Tab-separated table of C-alpha atoms in Angstrom:
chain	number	residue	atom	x	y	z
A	2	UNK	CA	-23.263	71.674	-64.691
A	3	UNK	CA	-19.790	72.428	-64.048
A	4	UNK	CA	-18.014	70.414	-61.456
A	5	UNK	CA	-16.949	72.318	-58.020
A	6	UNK	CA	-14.051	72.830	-56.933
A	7	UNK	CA	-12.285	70.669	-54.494
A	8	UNK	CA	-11.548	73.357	-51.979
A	9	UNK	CA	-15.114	74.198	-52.087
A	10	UNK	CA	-16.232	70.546	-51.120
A	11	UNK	CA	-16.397	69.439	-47.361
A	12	UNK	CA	-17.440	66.007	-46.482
A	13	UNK	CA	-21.086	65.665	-45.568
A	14	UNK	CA	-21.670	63.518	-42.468
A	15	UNK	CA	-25.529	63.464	-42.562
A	16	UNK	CA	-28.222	63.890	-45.360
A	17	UNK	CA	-29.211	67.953	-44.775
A	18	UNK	CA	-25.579	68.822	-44.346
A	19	UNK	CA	-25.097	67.346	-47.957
A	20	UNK	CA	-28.460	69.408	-49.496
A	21	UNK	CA	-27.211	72.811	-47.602
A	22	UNK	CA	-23.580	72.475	-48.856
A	23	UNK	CA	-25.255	71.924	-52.174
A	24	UNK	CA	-27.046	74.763	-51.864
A	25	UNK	CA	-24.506	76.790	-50.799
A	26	UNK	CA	-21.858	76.067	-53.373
A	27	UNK	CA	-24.197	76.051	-56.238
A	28	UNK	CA	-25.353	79.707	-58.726
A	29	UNK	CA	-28.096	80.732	-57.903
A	30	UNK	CA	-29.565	79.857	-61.367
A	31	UNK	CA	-29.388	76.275	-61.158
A	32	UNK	CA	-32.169	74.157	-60.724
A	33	UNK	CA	-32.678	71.792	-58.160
A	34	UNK	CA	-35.792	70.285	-59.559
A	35	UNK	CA	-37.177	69.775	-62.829
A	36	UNK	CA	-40.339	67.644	-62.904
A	37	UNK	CA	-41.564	65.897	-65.974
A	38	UNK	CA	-38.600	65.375	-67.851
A	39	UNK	CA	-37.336	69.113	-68.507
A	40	UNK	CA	-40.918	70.858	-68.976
A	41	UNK	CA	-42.612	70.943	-65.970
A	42	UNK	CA	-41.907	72.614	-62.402
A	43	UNK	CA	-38.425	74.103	-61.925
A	44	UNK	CA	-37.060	74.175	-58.040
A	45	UNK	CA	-33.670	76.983	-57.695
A	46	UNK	CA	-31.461	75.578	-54.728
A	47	UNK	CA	-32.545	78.572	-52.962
A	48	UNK	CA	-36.091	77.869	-52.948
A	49	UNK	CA	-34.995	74.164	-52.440
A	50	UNK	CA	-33.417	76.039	-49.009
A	51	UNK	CA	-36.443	77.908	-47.621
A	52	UNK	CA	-38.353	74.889	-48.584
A	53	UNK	CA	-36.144	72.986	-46.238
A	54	UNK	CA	-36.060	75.281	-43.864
A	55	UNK	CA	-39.754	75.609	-43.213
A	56	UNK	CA	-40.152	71.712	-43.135
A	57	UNK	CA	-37.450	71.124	-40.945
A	58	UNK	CA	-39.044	74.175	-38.700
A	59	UNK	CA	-42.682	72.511	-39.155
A	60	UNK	CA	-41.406	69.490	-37.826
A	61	UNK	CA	-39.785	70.915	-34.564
A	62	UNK	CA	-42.814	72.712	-33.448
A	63	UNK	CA	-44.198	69.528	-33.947
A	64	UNK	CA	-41.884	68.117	-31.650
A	65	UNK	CA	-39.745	65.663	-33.835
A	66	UNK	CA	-35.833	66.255	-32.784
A	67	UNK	CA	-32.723	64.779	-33.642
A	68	UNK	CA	-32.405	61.335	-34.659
A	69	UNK	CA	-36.343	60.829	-34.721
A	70	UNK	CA	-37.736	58.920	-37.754
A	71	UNK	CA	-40.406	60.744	-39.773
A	72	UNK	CA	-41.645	59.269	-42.842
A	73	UNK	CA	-43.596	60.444	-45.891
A	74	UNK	CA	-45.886	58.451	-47.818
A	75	UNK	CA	-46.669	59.661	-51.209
A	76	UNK	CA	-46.501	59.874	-55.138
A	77	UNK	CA	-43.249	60.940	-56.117
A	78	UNK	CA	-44.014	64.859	-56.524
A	79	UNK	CA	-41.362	67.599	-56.618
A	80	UNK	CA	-43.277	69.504	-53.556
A	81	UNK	CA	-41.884	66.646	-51.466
């Protein structure tokens, strides 16, 4: 993967500002994700995106808001 470029690059302050600017500054046909060492499941940073965004949308109907702790507990799966 080629290294981006510095004027590209803003610092990240929290953890979804860091996956979005990732996201953003990446092609579109890199992968994320790719489960079981190179031959399983591949994840593109834009489905990576929507993937967020639904979660993070999930979560707020749900009520959760800023600075509220959620946790997941679970087998390390790329769906998570």
């Amino acid at each position: 993967m080629a290294p981006l470029a510095e004027d590209k690059v803003k610092r990240a302050e929290t953890i979804p500002e860091l996956i979005q600017d990732s996201i953003r500054l990446r092609d579109v046909d890199h992968y994320a994700l790719i489960a079981d060492g190179g031959q399983g499941k591949r994840i593109s940073y834009v489905d990576l995106g929507k993937r967020i965004g639904s979660l993070a949308g999930g979560l707020r109907s749900l009520g959760v808001g800023k600075q509220d702790c959620v946790a997941l507990l679970s087998e390390n799966r790329p769906e998570w």
